[in-house]
XYZ file of C-alpha atoms in Angstrom:
397
model
C 110.109 95.004 120.482
C 111.363 91.429 120.225
C 108.557 88.930 120.604
C 109.181 85.197 120.936
C 105.834 83.533 121.718
C 107.252 80.031 121.361
C 108.293 77.661 118.631
C 106.631 78.415 115.303
C 104.496 75.563 114.033
C 104.645 74.851 110.314
C 100.846 74.980 110.175
C 100.936 78.675 111.093
C 103.074 79.678 108.112
C 100.889 81.531 105.576
C 102.635 80.179 102.461
C 103.708 76.830 101.034
C 106.915 76.339 102.994
C 108.051 73.268 101.052
C 107.694 75.099 97.746
C 109.464 78.226 98.971
C 112.289 76.140 100.463
C 112.671 74.301 97.130
C 112.804 77.554 95.174
C 115.398 78.930 97.595
C 117.515 75.795 97.227
C 117.362 76.017 93.436
C 118.401 79.686 93.604
C 121.251 79.011 96.058
C 119.693 81.091 98.837
C 119.952 80.331 102.565
C 118.004 83.315 103.918
C 115.473 85.604 102.280
C 115.864 89.326 102.979
C 112.592 90.589 101.458
C 112.042 94.351 101.375
C 109.381 95.082 98.730
C 105.834 95.763 99.852
C 104.433 92.999 97.660
C 106.840 90.283 98.794
C 106.696 91.205 102.470
C 102.905 91.187 102.149
C 103.014 87.732 100.575
C 105.373 86.304 103.187
C 103.260 87.774 106.000
C 100.067 86.198 104.681
C 98.491 89.301 103.143
C 99.448 91.932 105.716
C 100.377 95.470 104.630
C 100.704 98.369 107.071
C 97.976 100.865 106.185
C 99.939 103.943 107.319
C 102.459 103.454 104.490
C 100.091 101.882 101.953
C 100.217 104.975 99.716
C 103.648 106.362 100.580
C 107.136 105.430 101.775
C 108.871 108.673 102.704
C 108.868 109.958 106.277
C 111.260 112.418 107.895
C 114.728 112.042 106.384
C 114.229 108.453 105.288
C 111.531 105.980 104.283
C 109.560 103.005 105.486
C 111.448 99.759 104.925
C 109.591 96.592 105.978
C 111.870 93.528 106.123
C 110.945 89.862 106.302
C 113.808 87.480 107.073
C 113.098 83.820 106.350
C 115.642 81.032 106.699
C 115.265 78.040 104.403
C 113.956 75.166 106.503
C 114.018 77.291 109.651
C 110.688 79.072 110.097
C 111.356 79.373 113.825
C 114.125 81.857 112.909
C 111.852 84.071 110.813
C 111.607 87.757 111.715
C 109.581 90.770 110.717
C 111.125 94.215 111.065
C 108.670 97.074 110.767
C 107.691 100.545 111.857
C 107.286 101.401 115.528
C 103.517 101.821 115.124
C 103.145 98.234 113.939
C 103.287 96.981 117.506
C 99.593 97.802 117.698
C 98.937 95.757 114.559
C 100.613 92.787 116.245
C 98.520 93.183 119.387
C 95.316 92.953 117.346
C 96.419 90.391 114.760
C 99.729 88.725 115.751
C 102.336 88.184 113.059
C 103.334 84.572 112.488
C 107.073 85.236 112.721
C 108.638 84.226 116.012
C 110.581 87.486 116.149
C 109.094 90.933 115.633
C 110.974 94.218 115.786
C 108.367 96.987 115.559
C 110.926 99.669 116.196
C 111.973 101.496 113.027
C 111.510 104.916 111.450
C 113.902 104.616 108.527
C 116.105 102.419 106.379
C 119.242 102.270 108.515
C 117.625 101.282 111.795
C 115.687 98.579 109.943
C 118.825 97.296 108.205
C 120.741 97.312 111.508
C 118.091 95.154 113.172
C 118.125 92.775 110.209
C 121.891 92.398 110.446
C 121.705 91.763 114.177
C 119.043 89.100 113.672
C 121.116 87.338 111.025
C 124.059 87.276 113.434
C 121.892 85.872 116.214
C 120.691 82.955 114.073
C 124.213 82.216 112.833
C 123.737 83.436 109.271
C 126.236 86.283 109.063
C 128.167 84.386 106.369
C 125.135 82.934 104.580
C 123.873 83.260 101.038
C 121.329 86.043 101.493
C 118.645 86.673 98.896
C 117.936 90.389 98.474
C 115.683 92.479 96.204
C 118.068 94.934 94.483
C 115.237 97.002 93.037
C 113.650 97.412 96.477
C 116.661 97.727 98.799
C 117.749 101.378 99.260
C 121.424 102.083 98.629
C 122.124 103.191 102.211
C 120.609 99.979 103.618
C 122.475 97.874 101.063
C 125.795 99.553 101.927
C 125.186 98.957 105.643
C 124.433 95.259 105.125
C 127.411 94.819 102.806
C 129.781 96.404 105.329
C 128.322 94.711 108.419
C 128.280 91.224 106.853
C 131.477 91.080 104.775
C 131.449 87.277 104.609
C 127.863 87.016 103.386
C 127.051 86.450 99.728
C 124.261 88.748 98.559
C 122.220 87.110 95.817
C 119.525 88.645 93.626
C 116.342 86.866 94.753
C 113.999 88.699 92.375
C 113.394 85.737 90.084
C 112.971 83.305 92.948
C 110.385 85.538 94.610
C 108.530 85.989 91.318
C 108.324 82.219 90.952
C 107.093 81.996 94.534
C 104.087 84.187 93.704
C 103.340 82.669 90.277
C 101.000 79.926 91.537
C 98.087 81.462 93.411
C 96.387 79.918 96.411
C 92.609 79.589 96.461
C 92.482 82.569 98.827
C 94.546 84.668 96.392
C 92.320 83.663 93.491
C 89.313 84.847 95.458
C 90.956 88.218 96.115
C 91.744 88.588 92.413
C 88.201 87.576 91.476
C 86.705 90.152 93.820
C 89.109 92.858 92.597
C 88.143 92.147 88.981
C 84.429 92.101 89.761
C 84.619 95.408 91.617
C 86.549 97.098 88.824
C 84.162 95.760 86.165
C 81.075 96.862 88.089
C 82.609 100.297 88.603
C 83.488 100.761 84.920
C 80.030 99.701 83.725
C 78.345 102.012 86.236
C 80.605 104.878 85.145
C 79.879 104.360 81.441
C 76.122 104.284 82.152
C 76.436 107.518 84.190
C 78.467 109.488 81.633
C 76.589 111.396 78.946
C 77.075 113.995 76.236
C 79.314 116.775 77.496
C 80.863 114.786 80.341
C 84.620 115.385 80.370
C 87.396 112.849 80.729
C 88.338 114.400 84.059
C 84.765 113.979 85.313
C 84.565 110.372 84.118
C 87.841 109.423 85.815
C 86.730 111.037 89.075
C 83.401 109.224 88.877
C 85.212 105.909 88.382
C 87.435 106.607 91.373
C 84.368 107.108 93.553
C 82.602 104.050 92.126
C 85.611 101.846 92.918
C 86.126 103.348 96.362
C 82.455 102.988 97.294
C 82.615 99.306 96.382
C 85.592 98.677 98.638
C 88.349 98.706 96.013
C 91.464 100.875 96.179
C 91.562 103.030 93.020
C 94.963 103.248 91.349
C 94.499 104.607 87.834
C 92.179 105.082 84.893
C 93.356 105.323 81.274
C 90.541 106.836 79.213
C 89.936 107.753 75.573
C 87.016 109.450 73.856
C 86.205 109.610 70.158
C 88.970 109.207 67.594
C 91.723 110.212 70.029
C 94.312 107.705 71.237
C 95.329 109.953 74.154
C 94.470 108.212 77.454
C 95.405 111.022 79.846
C 92.900 113.080 81.851
C 91.712 116.252 80.120
C 88.758 118.547 79.512
C 87.785 116.678 76.329
C 84.040 115.997 76.399
C 82.123 112.950 75.151
C 80.052 113.519 72.004
C 77.183 111.573 70.461
C 78.291 108.619 68.355
C 81.761 108.552 69.886
C 83.397 105.544 71.527
C 84.848 105.459 75.018
C 87.627 103.144 76.176
C 87.976 102.805 79.945
C 90.964 100.875 81.311
C 91.325 100.822 85.067
C 93.558 99.278 87.670
C 92.555 99.028 91.296
C 93.160 96.536 94.046
C 91.350 94.605 96.734
C 93.543 93.844 99.759
C 96.570 94.372 97.514
C 95.479 92.098 94.662
C 95.083 93.790 91.291
C 92.003 94.168 89.155
C 93.045 95.389 85.698
C 90.454 95.371 82.891
C 89.277 97.378 79.908
C 85.737 97.841 78.613
C 84.181 99.847 75.792
C 81.346 102.363 75.715
C 79.509 104.267 73.011
C 77.274 107.315 73.257
C 74.279 106.154 71.280
C 73.984 102.934 69.302
C 77.074 101.305 67.785
C 77.040 101.302 63.995
C 77.937 98.286 61.867
C 81.588 99.308 61.605
C 81.991 99.555 65.378
C 80.344 96.172 65.872
C 82.722 94.710 63.317
C 85.820 96.305 64.838
C 85.070 95.082 68.355
C 84.362 91.636 66.918
C 87.882 91.606 65.456
C 89.302 92.386 68.895
C 87.133 89.698 70.463
C 88.312 87.114 67.914
C 91.912 87.625 69.007
C 90.926 87.428 72.679
C 89.050 84.166 72.072
C 92.012 82.746 70.171
C 94.198 83.360 73.208
C 91.628 81.907 75.600
C 91.390 78.733 73.502
C 95.022 77.956 74.349
C 94.822 78.681 78.080
C 95.063 75.416 79.963
C 97.460 73.825 82.428
C 100.192 72.033 80.509
C 100.091 74.186 77.353
C 103.230 76.198 76.663
C 102.751 79.891 77.355
C 104.433 80.693 74.048
C 101.932 78.543 72.166
C 99.087 80.658 73.515
C 100.877 83.830 72.436
C 101.693 82.444 68.994
C 98.121 81.322 68.312
C 96.636 84.700 69.251
C 99.256 86.507 67.168
C 98.526 84.273 64.157
C 94.816 85.104 64.335
C 95.651 88.800 64.626
C 98.081 88.642 61.705
C 95.298 87.293 59.482
C 92.895 90.012 60.603
C 92.084 93.034 58.464
C 92.893 95.269 61.459
C 96.360 93.827 62.115
C 98.189 96.943 60.884
C 96.982 98.989 63.853
C 96.196 96.331 66.461
C 98.394 94.725 69.121
C 98.081 91.634 71.310
C 99.648 91.294 74.761
C 99.404 88.912 77.711
C 101.103 89.023 81.093
C 100.885 87.546 84.571
C 99.312 89.464 87.425
C 98.569 89.215 91.121
C 100.019 91.504 93.769
C 101.574 93.565 90.970
C 100.372 94.180 87.415
C 103.239 92.430 85.632
C 104.488 89.336 87.404
C 105.137 85.673 86.594
C 104.363 84.096 84.230
C 106.366 86.388 81.934
C 105.181 85.429 78.453
C 106.487 88.124 76.087
C 109.834 89.911 75.856
C 109.884 93.707 76.212
C 106.285 94.051 75.098
C 106.008 96.762 76.271
C 107.424 96.402 79.801
C 111.150 95.624 79.870
C 111.559 91.990 80.911
C 112.369 88.679 79.247
C 109.562 86.309 78.293
C 111.156 83.526 80.308
C 107.908 81.582 80.741
C 107.110 81.337 77.031
C 108.886 77.974 76.831
C 107.314 76.683 80.032
C 103.886 75.083 80.459
C 101.135 77.109 82.051
C 100.281 75.821 85.520
C 97.027 75.591 87.390
C 96.232 78.771 89.373
C 98.446 81.047 87.345
C 96.595 84.287 86.553
C 96.867 86.104 83.227
C 95.812 89.461 81.865
C 94.945 89.102 78.165
C 94.544 92.271 76.112
C 94.010 93.226 72.481
C 94.357 96.908 71.600
C 93.279 98.584 68.357
C 94.397 102.113 67.512
C 91.937 102.712 64.713
C 92.862 105.725 62.568
C 89.342 107.204 62.582
C 87.173 105.375 65.145
C 89.615 105.612 68.032
C 90.958 103.355 70.762
C 89.164 99.986 70.837
C 90.330 97.461 73.417
C 89.358 94.522 75.575
C 91.421 93.415 78.570
C 90.380 90.371 80.584
C 91.670 88.439 83.579
C 91.740 84.633 83.505
C 92.934 81.994 85.968
C 94.428 78.819 84.516
C 92.667 75.545 85.382
C 93.369 71.884 84.559
C 90.686 71.920 81.860
C 91.007 75.502 80.592
C 90.397 78.765 82.400
C 87.978 80.773 84.483
C 87.434 84.460 83.708
C 87.005 87.115 86.393
C 84.661 90.045 85.689
C 83.200 88.287 82.641
C 80.623 90.842 81.506
C 80.268 94.163 79.717
C 82.580 92.906 76.973
C 80.462 94.325 74.144
C 79.393 97.909 73.461
C 78.058 99.487 76.657
C 75.743 102.454 76.217
C 76.585 105.785 77.750
C 73.839 107.691 79.541
C 71.935 104.503 80.326
C 71.601 105.512 83.982
C 69.576 108.624 83.086
């Protein structure tokens, strides 16, 4: 299927074309060859094909969506997708002037991409690819078919593209965070003495699903254990519960952590969570457009260093949006392997951060808060801003 409904108007493009064109120019890229689910979703204005939302493999190959976008030439943009996506286009037309809903694997998709690049005169262009999301057979085909093209790693450019959220993206992230928070608080209130970790995780999955979120994971601890994997361990009176969950709403991630206790928290627990909160608040106090990302990290780490719990407590902050670790990258290899390239750059309005302080207490267990904040000109706005103290288990009885 090759659809050409007429010249594409700039107003129909679902992203900031001027900004994307500038980033491409700075990266030395003439044409984007996006193949990851998150970047194709972004470039298509939020669209993701539901049939492959939870998988890629089919038959002998895999689903490989491709968005081709020429710098300054939106009328040459193309989307290459699965054969079934023709029906998606009929109901909600894609903005790209060309659509090939014709593929069942990587090689037929790559072949169509090559042919499109030839048709628009870009067979010898500087083509920005995603090495981590371009299968080796598709890469080899493109390399052989376009010997004069220069294939450039566009990963960093695409990360920068997604770093500044639109108002619509912020709303998706807000809703995702609210749904995850509501689900965690409802799950803590439901759980009681004798409820196992496996049961609690399953309950959270249903709570998130029933609210319209897509459940992805739950990391859960009970009592003095630091083990966050599912098991038959049961919750006991007086024990703490740490519930850390990631889910998404229309692809945008909600990722938060809240604490529960079965009974009333004693003075030590109140004090320990207060230490975690002090570090969180230190980080928040330095979140504002124009402040260096590294300054926020350094201030939070200085407060933690002076804390009596510093020996077994860690601070971490990272960007988030369509994926859980994206620009701004504020810390190096902590714990995910990437460079903290944004530490020396100022935070910008509409960046979104996950801020988390984790205590591995030797006797009281895993005590953590993780929050999501969006950067504003005057400070920040927090998504899912509740349940940040000790939440009582069994409260729904």
